[in-house]
Structures are given as structure tokens and as C-alpha cells.
mmCIF file of C-alpha atoms in Angstrom:
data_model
loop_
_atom_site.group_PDB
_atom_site.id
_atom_site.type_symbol
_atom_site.label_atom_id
_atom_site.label_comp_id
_atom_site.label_asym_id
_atom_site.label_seq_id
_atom_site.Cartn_x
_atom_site.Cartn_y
_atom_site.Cartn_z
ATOM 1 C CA UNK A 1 104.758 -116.091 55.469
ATOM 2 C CA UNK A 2 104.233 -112.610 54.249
ATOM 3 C CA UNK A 3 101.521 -110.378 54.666
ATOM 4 C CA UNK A 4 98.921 -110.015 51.801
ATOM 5 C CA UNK A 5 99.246 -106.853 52.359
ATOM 6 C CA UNK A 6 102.868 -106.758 51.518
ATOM 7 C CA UNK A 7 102.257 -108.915 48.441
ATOM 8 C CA UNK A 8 100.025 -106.276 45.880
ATOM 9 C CA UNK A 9 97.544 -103.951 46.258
ATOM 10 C CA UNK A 10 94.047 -105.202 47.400
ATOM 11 C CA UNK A 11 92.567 -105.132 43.941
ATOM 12 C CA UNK A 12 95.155 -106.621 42.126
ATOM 13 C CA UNK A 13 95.888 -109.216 45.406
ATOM 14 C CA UNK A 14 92.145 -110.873 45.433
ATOM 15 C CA UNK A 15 91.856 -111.086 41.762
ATOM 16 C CA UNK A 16 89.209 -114.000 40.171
ATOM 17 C CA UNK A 17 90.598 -116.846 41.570
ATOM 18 C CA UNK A 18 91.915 -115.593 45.078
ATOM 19 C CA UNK A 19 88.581 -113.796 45.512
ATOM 20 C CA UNK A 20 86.438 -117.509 44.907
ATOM 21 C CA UNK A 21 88.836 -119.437 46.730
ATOM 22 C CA UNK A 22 88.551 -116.659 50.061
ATOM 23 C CA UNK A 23 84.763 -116.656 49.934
ATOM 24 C CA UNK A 24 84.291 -120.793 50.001
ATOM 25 C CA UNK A 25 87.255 -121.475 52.536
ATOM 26 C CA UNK A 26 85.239 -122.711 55.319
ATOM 27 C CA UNK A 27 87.768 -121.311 57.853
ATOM 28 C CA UNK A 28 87.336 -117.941 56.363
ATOM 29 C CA UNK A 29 83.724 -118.108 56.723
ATOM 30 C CA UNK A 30 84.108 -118.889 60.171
ATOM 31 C CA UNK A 31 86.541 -116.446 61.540
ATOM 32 C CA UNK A 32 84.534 -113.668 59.383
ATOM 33 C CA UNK A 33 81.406 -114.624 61.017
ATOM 34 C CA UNK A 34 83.284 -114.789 64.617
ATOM 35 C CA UNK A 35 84.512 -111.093 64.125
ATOM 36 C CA UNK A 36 81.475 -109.631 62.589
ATOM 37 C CA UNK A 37 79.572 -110.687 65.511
ATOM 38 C CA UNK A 38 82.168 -108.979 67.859
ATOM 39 C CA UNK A 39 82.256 -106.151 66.170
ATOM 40 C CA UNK A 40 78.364 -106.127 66.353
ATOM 41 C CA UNK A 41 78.430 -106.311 70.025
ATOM 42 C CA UNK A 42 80.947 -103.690 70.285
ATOM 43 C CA UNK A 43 79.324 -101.072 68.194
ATOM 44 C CA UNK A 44 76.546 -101.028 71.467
ATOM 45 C CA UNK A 45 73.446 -101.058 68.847
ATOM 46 C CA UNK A 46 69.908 -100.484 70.471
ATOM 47 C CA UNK A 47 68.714 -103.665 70.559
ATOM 48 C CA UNK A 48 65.558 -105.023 68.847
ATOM 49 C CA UNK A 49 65.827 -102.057 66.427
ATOM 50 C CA UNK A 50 67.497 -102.539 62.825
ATOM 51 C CA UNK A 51 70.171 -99.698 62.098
ATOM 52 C CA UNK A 52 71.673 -98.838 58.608
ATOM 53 C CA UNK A 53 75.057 -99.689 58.608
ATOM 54 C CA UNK A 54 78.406 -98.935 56.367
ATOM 55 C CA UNK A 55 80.181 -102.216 55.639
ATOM 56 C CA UNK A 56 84.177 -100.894 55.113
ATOM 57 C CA UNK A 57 86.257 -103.551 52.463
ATOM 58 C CA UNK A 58 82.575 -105.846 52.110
ATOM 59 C CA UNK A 59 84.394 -108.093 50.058
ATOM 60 C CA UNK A 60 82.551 -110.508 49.067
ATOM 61 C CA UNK A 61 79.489 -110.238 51.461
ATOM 62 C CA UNK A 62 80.457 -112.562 54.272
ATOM 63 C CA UNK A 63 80.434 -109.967 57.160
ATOM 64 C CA UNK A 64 77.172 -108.441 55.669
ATOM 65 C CA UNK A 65 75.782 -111.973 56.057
ATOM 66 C CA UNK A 66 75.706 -111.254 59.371
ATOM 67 C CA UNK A 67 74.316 -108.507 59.693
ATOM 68 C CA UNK A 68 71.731 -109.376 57.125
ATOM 69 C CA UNK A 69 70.935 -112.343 60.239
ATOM 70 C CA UNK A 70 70.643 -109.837 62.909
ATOM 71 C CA UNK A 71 68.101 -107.505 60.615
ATOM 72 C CA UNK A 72 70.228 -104.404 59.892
ATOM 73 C CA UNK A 73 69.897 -102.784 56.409
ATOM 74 C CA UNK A 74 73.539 -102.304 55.106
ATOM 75 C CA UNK A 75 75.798 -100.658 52.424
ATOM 76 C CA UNK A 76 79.040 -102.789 51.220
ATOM 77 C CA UNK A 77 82.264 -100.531 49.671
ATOM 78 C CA UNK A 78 85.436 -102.887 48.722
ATOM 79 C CA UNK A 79 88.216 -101.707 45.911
ATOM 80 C CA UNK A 80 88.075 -105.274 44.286
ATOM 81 C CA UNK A 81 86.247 -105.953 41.277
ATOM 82 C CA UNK A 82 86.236 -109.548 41.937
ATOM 83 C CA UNK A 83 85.381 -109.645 45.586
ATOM 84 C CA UNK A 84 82.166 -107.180 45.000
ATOM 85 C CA UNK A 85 81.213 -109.793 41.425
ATOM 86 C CA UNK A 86 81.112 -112.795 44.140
ATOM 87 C CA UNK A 87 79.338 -110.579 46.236
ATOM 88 C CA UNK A 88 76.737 -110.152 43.255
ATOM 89 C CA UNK A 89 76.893 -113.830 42.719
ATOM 90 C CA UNK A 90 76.262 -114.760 45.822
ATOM 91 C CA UNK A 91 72.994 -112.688 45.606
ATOM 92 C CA UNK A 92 73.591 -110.496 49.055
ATOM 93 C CA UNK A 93 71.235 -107.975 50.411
ATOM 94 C CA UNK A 94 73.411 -105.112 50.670
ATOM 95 C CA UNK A 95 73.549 -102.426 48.381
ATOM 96 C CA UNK A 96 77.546 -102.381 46.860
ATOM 97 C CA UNK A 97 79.977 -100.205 45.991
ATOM 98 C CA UNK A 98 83.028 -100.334 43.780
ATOM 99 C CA UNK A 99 85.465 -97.446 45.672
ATOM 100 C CA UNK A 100 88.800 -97.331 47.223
ATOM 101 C CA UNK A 101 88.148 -96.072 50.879
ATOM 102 C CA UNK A 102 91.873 -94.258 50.654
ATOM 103 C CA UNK A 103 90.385 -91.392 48.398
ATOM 104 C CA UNK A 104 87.400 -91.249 51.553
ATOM 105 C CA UNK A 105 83.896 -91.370 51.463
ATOM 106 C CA UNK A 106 81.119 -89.315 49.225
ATOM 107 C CA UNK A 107 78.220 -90.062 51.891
ATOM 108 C CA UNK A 108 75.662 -87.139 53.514
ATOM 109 C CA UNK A 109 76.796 -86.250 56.552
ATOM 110 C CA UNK A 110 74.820 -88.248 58.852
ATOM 111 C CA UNK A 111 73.632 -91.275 56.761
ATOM 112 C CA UNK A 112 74.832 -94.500 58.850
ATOM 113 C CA UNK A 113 74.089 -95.420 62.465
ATOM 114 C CA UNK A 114 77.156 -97.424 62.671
ATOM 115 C CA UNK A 115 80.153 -98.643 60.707
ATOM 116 C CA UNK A 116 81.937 -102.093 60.929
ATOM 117 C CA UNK A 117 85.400 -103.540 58.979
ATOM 118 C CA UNK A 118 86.976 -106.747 59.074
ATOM 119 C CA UNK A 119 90.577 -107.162 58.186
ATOM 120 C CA UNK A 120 90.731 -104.131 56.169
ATOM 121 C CA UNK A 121 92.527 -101.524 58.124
ATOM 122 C CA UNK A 122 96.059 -102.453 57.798
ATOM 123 C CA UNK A 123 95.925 -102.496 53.555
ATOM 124 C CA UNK A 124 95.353 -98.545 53.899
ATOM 125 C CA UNK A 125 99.086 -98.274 55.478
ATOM 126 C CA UNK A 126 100.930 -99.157 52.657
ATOM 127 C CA UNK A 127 101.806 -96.658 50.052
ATOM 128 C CA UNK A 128 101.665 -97.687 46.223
ATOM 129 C CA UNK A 129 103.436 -95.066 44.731
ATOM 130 C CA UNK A 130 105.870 -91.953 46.139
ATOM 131 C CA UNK A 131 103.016 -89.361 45.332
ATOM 132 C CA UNK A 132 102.550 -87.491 48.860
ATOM 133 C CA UNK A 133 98.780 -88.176 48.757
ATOM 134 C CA UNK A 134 99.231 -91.433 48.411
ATOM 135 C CA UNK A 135 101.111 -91.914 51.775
ATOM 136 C CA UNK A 136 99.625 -93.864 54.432
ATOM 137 C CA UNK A 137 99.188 -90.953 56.735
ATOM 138 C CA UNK A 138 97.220 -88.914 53.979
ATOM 139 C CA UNK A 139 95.174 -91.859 53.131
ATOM 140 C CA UNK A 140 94.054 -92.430 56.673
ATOM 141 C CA UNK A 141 93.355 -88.977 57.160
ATOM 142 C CA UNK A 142 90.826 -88.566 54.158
ATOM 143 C CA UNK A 143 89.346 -91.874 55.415
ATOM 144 C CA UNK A 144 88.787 -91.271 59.052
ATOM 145 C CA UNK A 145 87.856 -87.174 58.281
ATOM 146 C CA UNK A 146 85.309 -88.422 55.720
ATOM 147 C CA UNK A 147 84.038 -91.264 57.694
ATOM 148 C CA UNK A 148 83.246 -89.216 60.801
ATOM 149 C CA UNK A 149 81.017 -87.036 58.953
ATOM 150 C CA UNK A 150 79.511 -89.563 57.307
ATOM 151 C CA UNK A 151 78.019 -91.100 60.464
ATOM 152 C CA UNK A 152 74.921 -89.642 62.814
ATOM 153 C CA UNK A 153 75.707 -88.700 66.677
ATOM 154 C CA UNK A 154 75.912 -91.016 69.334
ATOM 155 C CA UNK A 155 77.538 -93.755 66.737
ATOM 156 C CA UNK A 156 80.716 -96.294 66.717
ATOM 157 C CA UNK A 157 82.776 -97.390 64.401
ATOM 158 C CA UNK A 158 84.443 -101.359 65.078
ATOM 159 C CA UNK A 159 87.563 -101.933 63.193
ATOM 160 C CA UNK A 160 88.988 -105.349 63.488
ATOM 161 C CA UNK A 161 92.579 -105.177 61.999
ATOM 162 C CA UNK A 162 96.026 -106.810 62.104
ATOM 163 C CA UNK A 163 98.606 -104.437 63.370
ATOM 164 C CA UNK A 164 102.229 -104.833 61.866
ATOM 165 C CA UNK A 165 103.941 -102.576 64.918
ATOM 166 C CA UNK A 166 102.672 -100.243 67.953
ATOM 167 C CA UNK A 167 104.003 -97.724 65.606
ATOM 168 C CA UNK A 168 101.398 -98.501 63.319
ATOM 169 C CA UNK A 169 98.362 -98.830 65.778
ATOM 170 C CA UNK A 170 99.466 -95.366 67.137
ATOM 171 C CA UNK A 171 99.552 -93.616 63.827
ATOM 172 C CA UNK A 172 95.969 -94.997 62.837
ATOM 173 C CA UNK A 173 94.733 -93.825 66.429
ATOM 174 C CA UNK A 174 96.616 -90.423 66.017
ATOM 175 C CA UNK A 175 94.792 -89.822 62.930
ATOM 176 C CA UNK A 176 91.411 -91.172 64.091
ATOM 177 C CA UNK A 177 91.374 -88.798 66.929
ATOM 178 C CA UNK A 178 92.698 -85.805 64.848
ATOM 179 C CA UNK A 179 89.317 -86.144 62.778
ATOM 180 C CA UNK A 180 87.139 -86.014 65.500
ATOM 181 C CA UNK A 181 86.477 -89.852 66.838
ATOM 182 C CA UNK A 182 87.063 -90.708 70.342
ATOM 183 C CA UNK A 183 87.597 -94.148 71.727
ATOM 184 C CA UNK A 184 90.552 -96.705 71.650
ATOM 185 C CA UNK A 185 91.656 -100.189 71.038
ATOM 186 C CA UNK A 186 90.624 -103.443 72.669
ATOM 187 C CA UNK A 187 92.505 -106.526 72.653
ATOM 188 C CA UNK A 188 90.404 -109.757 72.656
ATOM 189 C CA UNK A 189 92.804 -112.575 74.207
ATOM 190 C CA UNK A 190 95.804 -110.352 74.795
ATOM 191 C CA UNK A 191 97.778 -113.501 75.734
ATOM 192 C CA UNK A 192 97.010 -115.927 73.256
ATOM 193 C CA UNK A 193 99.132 -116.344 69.873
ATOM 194 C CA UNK A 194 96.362 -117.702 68.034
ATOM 195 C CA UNK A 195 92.806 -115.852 69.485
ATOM 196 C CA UNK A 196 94.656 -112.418 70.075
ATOM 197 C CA UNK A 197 92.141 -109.884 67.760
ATOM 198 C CA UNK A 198 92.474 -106.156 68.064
ATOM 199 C CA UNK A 199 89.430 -103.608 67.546
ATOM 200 C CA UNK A 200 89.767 -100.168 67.218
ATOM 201 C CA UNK A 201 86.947 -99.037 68.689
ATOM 202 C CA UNK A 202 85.867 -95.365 67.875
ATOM 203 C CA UNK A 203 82.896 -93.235 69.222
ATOM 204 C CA UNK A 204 80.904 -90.188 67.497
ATOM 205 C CA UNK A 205 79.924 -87.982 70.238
ATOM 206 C CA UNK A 206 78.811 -89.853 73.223
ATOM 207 C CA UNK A 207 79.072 -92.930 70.939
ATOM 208 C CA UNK A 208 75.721 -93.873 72.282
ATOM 209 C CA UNK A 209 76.661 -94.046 75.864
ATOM 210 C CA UNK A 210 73.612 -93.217 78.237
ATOM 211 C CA UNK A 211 76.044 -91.848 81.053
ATOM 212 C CA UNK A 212 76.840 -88.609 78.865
ATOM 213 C CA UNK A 213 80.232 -88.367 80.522
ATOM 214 C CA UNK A 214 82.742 -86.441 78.363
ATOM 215 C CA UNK A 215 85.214 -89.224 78.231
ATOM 216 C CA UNK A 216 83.709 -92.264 76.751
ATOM 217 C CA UNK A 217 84.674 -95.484 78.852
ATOM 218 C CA UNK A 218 86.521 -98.336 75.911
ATOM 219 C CA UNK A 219 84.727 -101.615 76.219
ATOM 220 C CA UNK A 220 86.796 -104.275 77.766
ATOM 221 C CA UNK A 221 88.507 -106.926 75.577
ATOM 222 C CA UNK A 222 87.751 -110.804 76.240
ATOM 223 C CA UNK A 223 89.652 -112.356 78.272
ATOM 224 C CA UNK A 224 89.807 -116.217 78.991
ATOM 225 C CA UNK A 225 91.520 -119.354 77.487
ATOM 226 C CA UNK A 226 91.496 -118.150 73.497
ATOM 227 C CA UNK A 227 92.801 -120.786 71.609
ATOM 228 C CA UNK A 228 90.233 -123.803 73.324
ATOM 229 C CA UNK A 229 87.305 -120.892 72.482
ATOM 230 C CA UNK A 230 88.578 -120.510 68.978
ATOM 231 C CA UNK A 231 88.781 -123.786 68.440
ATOM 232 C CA UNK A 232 84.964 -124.320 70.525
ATOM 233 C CA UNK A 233 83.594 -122.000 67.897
ATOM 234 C CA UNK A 234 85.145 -123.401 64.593
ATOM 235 C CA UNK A 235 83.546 -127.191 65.418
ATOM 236 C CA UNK A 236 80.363 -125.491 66.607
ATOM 237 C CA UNK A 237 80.469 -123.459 63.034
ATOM 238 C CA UNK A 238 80.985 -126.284 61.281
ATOM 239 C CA UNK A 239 78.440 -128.178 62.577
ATOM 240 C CA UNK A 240 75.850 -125.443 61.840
ATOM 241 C CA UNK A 241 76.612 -125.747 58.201
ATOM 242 C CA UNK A 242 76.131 -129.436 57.924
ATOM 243 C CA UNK A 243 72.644 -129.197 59.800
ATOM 244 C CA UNK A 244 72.067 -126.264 57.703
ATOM 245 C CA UNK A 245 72.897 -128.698 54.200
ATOM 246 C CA UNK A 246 71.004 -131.324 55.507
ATOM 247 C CA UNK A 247 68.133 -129.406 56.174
ATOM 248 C CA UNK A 248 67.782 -128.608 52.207
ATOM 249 C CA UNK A 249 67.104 -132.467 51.865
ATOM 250 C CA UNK A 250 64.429 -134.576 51.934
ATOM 251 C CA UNK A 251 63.839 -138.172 54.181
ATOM 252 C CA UNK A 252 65.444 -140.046 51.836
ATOM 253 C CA UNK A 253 68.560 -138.159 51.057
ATOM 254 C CA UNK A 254 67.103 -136.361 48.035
ATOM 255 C CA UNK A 255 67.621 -132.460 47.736
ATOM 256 C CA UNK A 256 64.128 -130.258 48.579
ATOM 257 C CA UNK A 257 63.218 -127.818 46.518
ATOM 258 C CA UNK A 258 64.096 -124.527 47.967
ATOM 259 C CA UNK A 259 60.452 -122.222 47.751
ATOM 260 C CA UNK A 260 60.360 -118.535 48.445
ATOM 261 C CA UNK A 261 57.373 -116.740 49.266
ATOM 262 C CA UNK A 262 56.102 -113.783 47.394
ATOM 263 C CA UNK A 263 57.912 -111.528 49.823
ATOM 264 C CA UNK A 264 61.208 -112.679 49.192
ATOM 265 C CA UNK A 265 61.137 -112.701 45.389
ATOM 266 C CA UNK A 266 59.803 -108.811 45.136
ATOM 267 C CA UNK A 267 62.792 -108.079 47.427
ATOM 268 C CA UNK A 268 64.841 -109.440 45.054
ATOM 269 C CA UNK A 269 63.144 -108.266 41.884
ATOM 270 C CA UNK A 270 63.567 -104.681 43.523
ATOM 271 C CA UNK A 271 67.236 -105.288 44.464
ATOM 272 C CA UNK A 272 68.231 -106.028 40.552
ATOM 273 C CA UNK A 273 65.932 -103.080 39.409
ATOM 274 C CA UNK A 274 68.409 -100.913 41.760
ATOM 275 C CA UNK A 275 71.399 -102.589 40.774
ATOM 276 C CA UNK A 276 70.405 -101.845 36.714
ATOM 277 C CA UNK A 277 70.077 -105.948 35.963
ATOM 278 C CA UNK A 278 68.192 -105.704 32.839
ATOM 279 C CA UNK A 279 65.427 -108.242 31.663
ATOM 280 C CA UNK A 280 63.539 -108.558 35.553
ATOM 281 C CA UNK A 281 59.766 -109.833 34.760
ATOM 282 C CA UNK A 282 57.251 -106.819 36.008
ATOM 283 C CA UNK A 283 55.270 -107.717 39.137
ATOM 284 C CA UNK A 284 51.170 -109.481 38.873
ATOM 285 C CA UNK A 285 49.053 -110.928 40.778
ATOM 286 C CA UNK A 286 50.518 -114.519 39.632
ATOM 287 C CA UNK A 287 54.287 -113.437 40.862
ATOM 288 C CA UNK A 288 55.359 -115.923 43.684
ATOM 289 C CA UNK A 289 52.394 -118.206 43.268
ATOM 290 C CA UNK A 290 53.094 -122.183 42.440
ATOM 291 C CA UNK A 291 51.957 -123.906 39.493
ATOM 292 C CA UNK A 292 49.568 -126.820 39.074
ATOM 293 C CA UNK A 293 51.234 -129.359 38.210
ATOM 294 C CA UNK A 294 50.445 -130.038 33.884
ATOM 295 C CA UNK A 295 48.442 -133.442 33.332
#
């Protein structure tokens, strides 16, 4: 089976159709939601305190779900039209961007505590065209150079990717470290065909380590029977989503209707006033209250 990566660029690759049918795969959603939390857990956040994150290749909002669980505030960049437009459909909390991450980042210096990608990585060493800026090894460089700066002291950066060749995972680390980021990979599973997930693992400065030793100690990667986890997670994933559908109904089978509170529909309100969504009703005193019901 070949790589998607092998097949078309990303944009062209998740167009309308591939985009939808990604997002409601329920295997997708589970092995997204499996990785974002690891790559949560590696990026060493203070806990109890809600960071503002960079979400690299968003897609369509299914690692930011995540992160919207766990209370972070987060910005979403992807290079596919369609991904980001199920991203809007789907109503997520993160603030999104339409940019290819090859060209590098536009950020202040300093603006995220933390970054996090899933499955993205890999798409950046291909080459489109012959152009010399367009080769994988310039790419990476304006990415990583751009990136660094873009994040505060003390920070991390989790990148879960699939590796074609050691060649390949020494060329993104070469570059990495050239533009400043210390740090390394770690294997989850090393010895499983099916669990085995790499995460390049990169620190700003100390990358928040409170030893303040000059060379950052890697986390360690999982170890453990892989496949009987993976396969422990999926079932419990999939029963969370059936509890989760048949909470939205009533005794008797019937579907309940879904009320938000005041606080959740100015959230919203504000989030398509930022996004430019014309025709949102102006706040009162009457928004988020329920009717009486008409005699």
C-alpha cells in the first residue's frame, strides 16, 4: 500500500471527500485521540494551568479536540482547504489557519508555550517540484528555524510522525538541531509492528526541565505488550462514544435536546465575530435564556 504521502501533495491528497471520510472514520478518531494525548504528556506541561498551544497540520480539529478537553487555548495551521472547512463545520474552538508550514511560520517570537503534530512530519520530505527551495532539506529548515522562534523558553515541541528510513529521521533531527532545538526521538513499543509510534521530541532551552542541566534528559518511550494495549484502548474508545450517544437521549429512546448555557453561546458568538461569519445576532439581556412555551 503506498504512502499518502507518495500519492499527491497534502492539499490536493485530502480533498472534499477524503477530508469527510478521515474525520468520521472511527479508527481515525481513535488513534488521533491516542497520540494527542501522548504527545500531551510528553510536552511536560505544568499541570492544572492551561497553556496556548500551536496545533502543526490541525486538519480537521481532531487533535485540538483534545486539547480543547484538557483546557488549553490553541491555534490550528493545516495546507488543506477541505480539512480546515470540516474543521469550521465541526464548530472547533481553535482559532485556524490556512498556511503551508514548508514556507515556515509568521508568529512573534515567543507566542506559544508548546507545539504538538500528529502525522504531519513526513509530508514536508517530499519535494513537489525541482526548485531548490522547494527541497525537503530547505523546507525543514524554514520550518524548524521559524518554529523555534516562535515558541517561549523552557518549551517542547511533540512530533508524532511516520519515518520512511533512518536516513530520513536523521535528516529531520540534523535540521532540528541546526535551528536551535535540543532533544531526540522516542520510540513507543519499539518491538511491536502494529503499536510502534515515534516522537520527535524537541526542547527550547531547558525545555521546562527543573534540573537546569545543560543536556536535557529524552523521555523514555513505552514499553510493554503494544498490540493487546492498542487494541485495550480502541474497545475502551469505542465504548466511550456509545455512552457518550446515549447520553444525548432520553428514558425512552428519544433524542434530548442539547441546551447550552449563556456562557457557551457568547463563546461562540465571539468565535464567528473573529472568524468574519457575517449575520451573528448582537448580545442582550434575553441571549441564552429559554422561552415559555406559547399557549
Amino acid at each position: 500500500m503506498s504512502r499518502p504521502e507518495y500519492e499527491a501533495p497534502p492539499e490536493i491528497y485530502y480533498g472534499d471527500a477524503e477530508a469527510k471520510k478521515y474525520t468520521n472514520n472511527s479508527r481515525n478518531q481513535a488513534i488521533q485521540s491516542q497520540m494527542t494525548e501522548r504527545a500531551l504528556e510528553l510536552l511536560n506541561l505544568p499541570p492544572g494551568k492551561p497553556a496556548f498551544l500551536l496545533d502543526i497540520g490541525c486538519g480537521s480539529g481532531l487533535s485540538g479536540e483534545i486539547l480543547d478537553d484538557e483546557g488549553h487555548v490553541w491555534v490550528g495551521v493545516d495546507i488543506a482547504p477541505s480539512m480546515l472547512e470540516v474543521a469550521l463545520e465541526r464548530e472547533v474552538e481553535g482559532d485556524l489557519f490556512l498556511h503551508d508550514i514548508g514556507q515556515g511560520f509568521g508568529f512573534r517570537p515567543g507566542s506559544f508555550d508548546g507545539a504538538i503534530s500528529i502525522s504531519v512530519l513526513q509530508w514536508l520530505c517530499n519535494a513537489d517540484t525541482t526548485s531548490p527551495t522547494s527541497s525537503p532539506y530547505a523546507r525543514l529548515t524554514r520550518f524548524f528555524t521559524t518554529l523555534h522562534a516562535s515558541l517561549t523558553n523552557s518549551s517542547r515541541a511533540v512530533f508524532q510522525f511516520y519515518p520512511h528510513s533512518d536516513d530520513q529521521i536523521r535528516m529531520i533531527m540534523g535540521v532540528a538541531q541546526k535551528a536551535g532545538f535540543q532533544g531526540g526521538l522516542v520510540v513507543d513499543y519499539p518491538n511491536s509492528r502494529k503499536a510502534k509510534k515515534y516522537f520527535l521530541c524537541l526542547f527550547v532551552g531547558n525545555g521546562g526541565s527543573s534540573s537546569g542541566a545543560a543536556k536535557i534528559q529524552v523521555p523514555e518511550g513505552l514499553q510493554g505488550d503494544g498490540d493487546a494495549i492498542e487494541e485495550s484502548r480502541a474497545v475502551k474508545y469505542e465504548s466511550s462514544r456509545r455512552t457518550s450517544k446515549s447520553d444525548l437521549r432520553g428514558s425512552k429512546g428519544k433524542k434530548r435536546k442539547n441546551l447550552k448555557d449563556r456562557d457557551w453561546i457568547l463563546r461562540k458568538k465571539e468565535l464567528y465575530r473573529q472568524r468574519g461569519k457575517d449575520g451573528v445576532p448582537r448580545d442582550s439581556k434575553f441571549t441564552g435564556r429559554r422561552r415559555k412555551p406559547e399557549f
